[in-house]
Amino acid sequence: MILQLNHLQRNHAASSAQDVIGALYSLLEEGRLEQSQFAHLRVHLDWIQYRQNFRDAVTVTREPSEHGEIHPPIEMHVDTRQLVPDSLREDILRAMIRANPEPEGVEDRLFLEDFKTFRSSLVWDFNRLYWHRLPDWEEATGRSYEQALPGGKSDANHPEAVADCVADFWTLLRDLENKNRLAPEIFALEIGVGMGVRSRIWLDRFRALDQERGTNYYPRLKFLLGDYSLSTLERSRPAVREHLDLCSFIVLDAIDPTKTLSFLRHKLLHIHLTNVYDNLPDEEFARRDGRLHLVQVRAYIPSGESVRIAKAFELPAGEMSRTVNRLLESGPDYFSDHSRGVAFWQEIWKALRLEERVVSLEDLPDVSLPAGLDPSHLEDVLQEAPADFRFHLSSGALESFRSTLPLLHPRGFLQVQDIFVTDLNEYLLGFHGPGKLDGSIVNWVNGVLLREVGERAGYDVHFAPFRYRQGSRTSILYTTQRE
Amino acid sequence: MNLPILPTTVVGSYSMPGWLERLKTEYFARRISRHDLDEIHDTAIKAAIKDQEIAGIDIITDGELRRDNMIDYFVERLPGVQIDRSSKKFYYDFYDSSVIGKLPMAPLGLAGDFRFLAANTERETKFCVTGPHSLSKRIRNEFYPSEEAFATDIARVMNLELKELVKAGARLIQIDEPNYSGFPADLSWGVKVLNTMVEGVEAKIAVHICYGNRYGKPSWEGSYRYLFPKILEAKVQQLTLEFARRGGEDLDLLKEFSAPFELGLGVIDVKTNAVETPDLVAERIREALEVLPAERIFILPDCGCFHLPRNIAFAKLCAMVEGTRLVREELKN
């Protein structure tokens, strides 16, 4: 057995390692765990910082058989945060039985889909539903999504951070003007505007700085607020009411902003995104003994929860799967009582889990990587990576990043404020998603791959920790031209 | 040169395949030999020549596939330039290079590359070189009193090489000077240095001035107005400029300043994968015909096709040729 500690929470690591080893040995001694199973166990102790997430306390995935192996590896993930010592043995046994190729007598899950890539899972439909029906969710919970963030507010709105960004922008304008290269219209874009607070702070600060310096850039500014949700854009309007004359509100596809903004190709002097990439569809890969595997998932609701929710909402138990699909298609309005529909949505989201399996990439010749990252680039990146670890492909973020770069003016810069993994070894030191944040999905973003894609596109990518709030896990990605 | 009206050509580079990029990088990592790389280049160039021929291009180049970028191919050959060969992580990166003494006069060995091109096509050919202004911007000058002095010496060495190319049979040579657009204030000496480079060279000389194509994106923005009237002093026969991406507004400058040159008209935007239609190409040519007669116009993409995927580059060239054919028909009628 190999025991891997994937986190730095000392107290959880020490006691749970002892509990897990003790439980496994006792199961082995009782004959409830075979020696061959024990020999091929890889036990991962994780600590999931997202209290709401998609995992049970113990999950087991059987690795695919390769090269004629009789006993392929068995991967066990233990969430040390959820772990309850008294029920650990039963949790392990149940997870082991469920991971059998043909599990007997285990029908404790209501599956909502077949196995598929994480990106294709219906959990992303829930994510989309959340952003499109955000006011409904907020009304039901009594708090805004910003209040649901760790710390109760967004780092994006930190006035000092915004002021520094404005100063950089102003300096760029002055440099261009000194070289007679500043166009009459000055374009800037914010993607993922939320309530418009950051945009307001930015515009207020830019106007003030411009007036202070007497440069008259502000009247030439064309500030675009972009979001994929029309309702979010509408909510941002009041925040920037003093600047409406130079603001435009644009619904855009976060994965490919050029679909809507191609007319601004090479014209944007500044683009900013906050907490967008961590919410875009993603894939997860696992590397075992140097070979790559794709993590596939299927969404389910534990049967106990399914029965409880069906009873609470007076639904036939057999109708649960269909009702969930209708919810995702039509939103909470599917229910004649709107508030009941929202309550159902929240219950389902809370109960929702993901079962996993890993599939060798050689068996999936059609897995396509995001544009800008081909298999040889990924191989280059993985040369410096651990031989056994799981990592995000951050496919949505990579596509969005690569699609956004062509909008930049030759001297423009992109800033992205988000949660980034900047060294692949970090995947061995903590859990990086997916988790649930309010009604949405949150995933750390693979900054290493962003850097690779950026370099190939002609930009050096840098990460600076968000120094404006102590304890923040956010970093700021910014680009510089690559010569 | 035996050419139809509105001859089509390419600016120089053709699509660089991913496998060739990896092999070039492997060479820098010392995992394949120079001999093997040369063979690989020969094969890739033959394919690029074939693509141009099938697309219907009238004046062929070697696709510049031997080159890592538009600078290092010459930097490696320029005598007296010091190169830090460990400075490249990826083949496309620029060398960290410097000059610490006067450049001696010596051949650069480009004629062999031209001969390979000429031997593998029966069509008219063009050979492209980077100009002294652009080269001087990338080589660190630790000897000369000024950039102009440095560029002038580069021009003298290149002048010798152009004459060798002519001896080898080159009849159309293009000099690439994208950095004029980045440093317009240099134009006054830039043109002087260009004239030093082409002095006594008995071939048609085109100078290509774009707004940069590094990583397939522009390096600068602006208008070509900065070129005039200084560029009129250049002793070249053709100006090759980009109009597809930037629009045709600057075409009027040629009329306004009675520019005597032929125009290499950029009709294909190489910074997007969207393939133009022949009708769009034809429209762009017609716009130029309002300013210059057909006898003085050559048809090309805006810049090199280096960053385009091969199938896209090929499709764009086909569209360019077909659009040109449409206008030739109109002119005939």
Tab-separated table of N, CA and C in Angstrom, chain A residues 179-181 265-267 374 376-377 380 383 402 405-406 408-411 452 454-459 480-483, chain B residues 18 21-22 31 89-90 92-94 138 180-184 211 214-222 245 269 271-272:
chain	number	residue	atom	x	y	z
A	179	LYS	N	4.777	58.739	-27.778
A	179	LYS	CA	5.318	58.222	-29.048
A	179	LYS	C	4.324	58.439	-30.192
A	180	ASN	N	3.326	59.288	-29.955
A	180	ASN	CA	2.285	59.556	-30.967
A	180	ASN	C	1.597	58.284	-31.431
A	181	ARG	N	1.403	57.360	-30.527
A	181	ARG	CA	0.779	56.088	-30.918
A	181	ARG	C	-0.535	55.846	-30.193
A	265	ARG	N	-10.409	43.535	-32.328
A	265	ARG	CA	-9.154	42.787	-32.400
A	265	ARG	C	-7.969	43.756	-32.453
A	266	HIS	N	-7.003	43.532	-31.587
A	266	HIS	CA	-5.768	44.333	-31.493
A	266	HIS	C	-6.028	45.774	-31.058
A	267	LYS	N	-7.189	46.041	-30.443
A	267	LYS	CA	-7.494	47.425	-30.073
A	267	LYS	C	-7.583	47.647	-28.558
A	374	ASP	N	-0.937	21.512	-27.555
A	374	ASP	CA	-1.030	20.194	-28.173
A	374	ASP	C	-0.286	19.174	-27.297
A	376	SER	N	2.369	17.540	-27.428
A	376	SER	CA	3.811	17.692	-27.195
A	376	SER	C	4.074	18.825	-26.205
A	377	HIS	N	3.254	19.878	-26.234
A	377	HIS	CA	3.423	20.966	-25.259
A	377	HIS	C	3.123	20.449	-23.856
A	380	ASP	N	5.938	18.466	-22.596
A	380	ASP	CA	7.053	19.327	-22.157
A	380	ASP	C	6.802	19.827	-20.744
A	383	GLN	N	7.216	17.225	-17.958
A	383	GLN	CA	8.566	16.703	-17.682
A	383	GLN	C	9.035	17.106	-16.298
A	402	ARG	N	-6.701	32.133	-24.449
A	402	ARG	CA	-6.147	32.178	-25.798
A	402	ARG	C	-7.040	32.977	-26.736
A	405	LEU	N	-6.575	36.947	-25.881
A	405	LEU	CA	-5.307	37.615	-26.214
A	405	LEU	C	-5.335	38.372	-27.540
A	406	PRO	N	-5.949	37.829	-28.606
A	406	PRO	CA	-5.933	38.589	-29.871
A	406	PRO	C	-6.666	39.923	-29.804
A	408	LEU	N	-6.044	42.118	-27.603
A	408	LEU	CA	-5.123	43.092	-27.030
A	408	LEU	C	-4.427	43.922	-28.094
A	409	HIS	N	-4.360	45.199	-27.842
A	409	HIS	CA	-3.514	46.113	-28.610
A	409	HIS	C	-2.071	45.626	-28.473
A	410	PRO	N	-1.206	45.924	-29.478
A	410	PRO	CA	0.186	45.480	-29.354
A	410	PRO	C	0.847	45.845	-28.029
A	411	ARG	N	0.428	46.925	-27.407
A	411	ARG	CA	1.015	47.313	-26.121
A	411	ARG	C	0.047	47.115	-24.962
A	452	GLU	N	2.162	28.270	-20.462
A	452	GLU	CA	2.614	27.588	-21.679
A	452	GLU	C	1.860	28.113	-22.904
A	454	GLY	N	0.246	30.935	-23.143
A	454	GLY	CA	0.589	32.346	-23.336
A	454	GLY	C	1.890	32.515	-24.083
A	455	GLU	N	2.896	31.731	-23.699
A	455	GLU	CA	4.206	31.851	-24.357
A	455	GLU	C	4.099	31.537	-25.834
A	456	ARG	N	3.321	30.484	-26.158
A	456	ARG	CA	3.187	30.121	-27.569
A	456	ARG	C	2.449	31.193	-28.349
A	457	ALA	N	1.656	31.979	-27.632
A	457	ALA	CA	0.899	33.039	-28.306
A	457	ALA	C	1.634	34.377	-28.290
A	458	GLY	N	2.834	34.382	-27.725
A	458	GLY	CA	3.631	35.606	-27.776
A	458	GLY	C	3.570	36.471	-26.536
A	459	TYR	N	3.144	35.874	-25.404
A	459	TYR	CA	3.074	36.643	-24.162
A	459	TYR	C	3.787	35.901	-23.048
A	480	THR	N	2.996	40.195	-20.331
A	480	THR	CA	3.885	41.152	-20.998
A	480	THR	C	4.206	40.583	-22.371
A	481	GLN	N	4.498	41.468	-23.286
A	481	GLN	CA	4.835	41.045	-24.654
A	481	GLN	C	6.077	40.166	-24.630
A	482	ARG	N	6.041	39.118	-25.387
A	482	ARG	CA	7.195	38.232	-25.462
A	482	ARG	C	7.933	38.523	-26.753
A	483	GLU	N	9.194	38.831	-26.631
A	483	GLU	CA	9.955	39.110	-27.832
A	483	GLU	C	10.560	37.820	-28.354
B	18	GLY	N	3.800	22.073	-36.918
B	18	GLY	CA	4.146	21.787	-35.522
B	18	GLY	C	5.272	20.787	-35.411
B	21	GLU	N	8.511	22.542	-35.940
B	21	GLU	CA	8.860	23.345	-34.752
B	21	GLU	C	9.528	22.457	-33.708
B	22	ARG	N	8.945	21.291	-33.468
B	22	ARG	CA	9.492	20.418	-32.422
B	22	ARG	C	10.874	19.927	-32.809
B	31	ARG	N	19.427	16.980	-29.658
B	31	ARG	CA	18.901	15.614	-29.778
B	31	ARG	C	18.848	15.153	-31.229
B	89	LYS	N	15.393	28.761	-25.551
B	89	LYS	CA	14.693	27.621	-24.937
B	89	LYS	C	13.824	26.974	-26.002
B	90	PHE	N	13.298	27.779	-26.850
B	90	PHE	CA	12.375	27.347	-27.889
B	90	PHE	C	12.949	27.891	-29.191
B	92	TYR	N	11.979	29.387	-31.670
B	92	TYR	CA	11.467	30.663	-32.179
B	92	TYR	C	12.007	31.856	-31.381
B	93	ASP	N	12.527	31.591	-30.206
B	93	ASP	CA	13.106	32.677	-29.403
B	93	ASP	C	14.243	33.317	-30.184
B	94	PHE	N	14.534	34.558	-29.819
B	94	PHE	CA	15.690	35.227	-30.413
B	94	PHE	C	16.951	34.864	-29.627
B	138	ARG	N	17.972	44.129	-33.101
B	138	ARG	CA	17.976	42.909	-32.296
B	138	ARG	C	19.359	42.481	-31.862
B	180	TYR	N	10.753	49.583	-39.247
B	180	TYR	CA	10.490	50.993	-39.596
B	180	TYR	C	9.227	51.454	-38.875
B	181	SER	N	8.215	50.598	-38.843
B	181	SER	CA	6.927	50.982	-38.251
B	181	SER	C	7.022	51.149	-36.740
B	182	GLY	N	7.961	50.441	-36.138
B	182	GLY	CA	8.135	50.565	-34.693
B	182	GLY	C	8.995	51.755	-34.313
B	183	PHE	N	9.832	52.180	-35.244
B	183	PHE	CA	10.773	53.265	-34.954
B	183	PHE	C	10.777	54.264	-36.102
B	184	PRO	N	9.670	54.929	-36.323
B	184	PRO	CA	9.561	55.817	-37.487
B	184	PRO	C	10.592	56.937	-37.493
B	211	TYR	N	3.468	45.895	-39.983
B	211	TYR	CA	3.352	46.357	-38.597
B	211	TYR	C	3.709	45.249	-37.607
B	214	ARG	N	5.180	39.114	-35.244
B	214	ARG	CA	5.771	38.221	-34.244
B	214	ARG	C	4.645	37.528	-33.499
B	215	TYR	N	4.659	36.217	-33.451
B	215	TYR	CA	3.604	35.404	-32.851
B	215	TYR	C	2.244	35.647	-33.512
B	216	GLY	N	2.267	36.113	-34.744
B	216	GLY	CA	1.001	36.281	-35.456
B	216	GLY	C	0.170	37.434	-34.949
B	217	LYS	N	0.810	38.400	-34.301
B	217	LYS	CA	0.061	39.580	-33.879
B	217	LYS	C	0.857	40.826	-34.219
B	218	PRO	N	0.176	41.932	-34.376
B	218	PRO	CA	0.912	43.147	-34.746
B	218	PRO	C	1.783	43.612	-33.581
B	219	SER	N	2.904	44.202	-33.918
B	219	SER	CA	3.781	44.760	-32.888
B	219	SER	C	3.521	46.248	-32.697
B	220	TRP	N	2.950	46.875	-33.700
B	220	TRP	CA	2.666	48.314	-33.622
B	220	TRP	C	1.352	48.596	-34.342
B	221	GLU	N	0.854	49.784	-34.149
B	221	GLU	CA	-0.322	50.235	-34.889
B	221	GLU	C	-0.014	51.615	-35.467
B	222	GLY	N	-0.793	52.036	-36.407
B	222	GLY	CA	-0.599	53.392	-36.933
B	222	GLY	C	-0.902	53.468	-38.405
B	245	ARG	N	-5.578	43.621	-43.256
B	245	ARG	CA	-5.985	43.733	-41.853
B	245	ARG	C	-6.323	45.183	-41.504
B	269	ASP	N	-5.300	38.730	-44.748
B	269	ASP	CA	-4.950	38.987	-43.339
B	269	ASP	C	-4.365	37.697	-42.750
B	271	LYS	N	-3.256	37.311	-39.745
B	271	LYS	CA	-3.368	37.268	-38.287
B	271	LYS	C	-4.711	36.718	-37.834
B	272	THR	N	-5.430	36.160	-38.769
B	272	THR	CA	-6.686	35.494	-38.439
B	272	THR	C	-6.799	34.216	-39.251
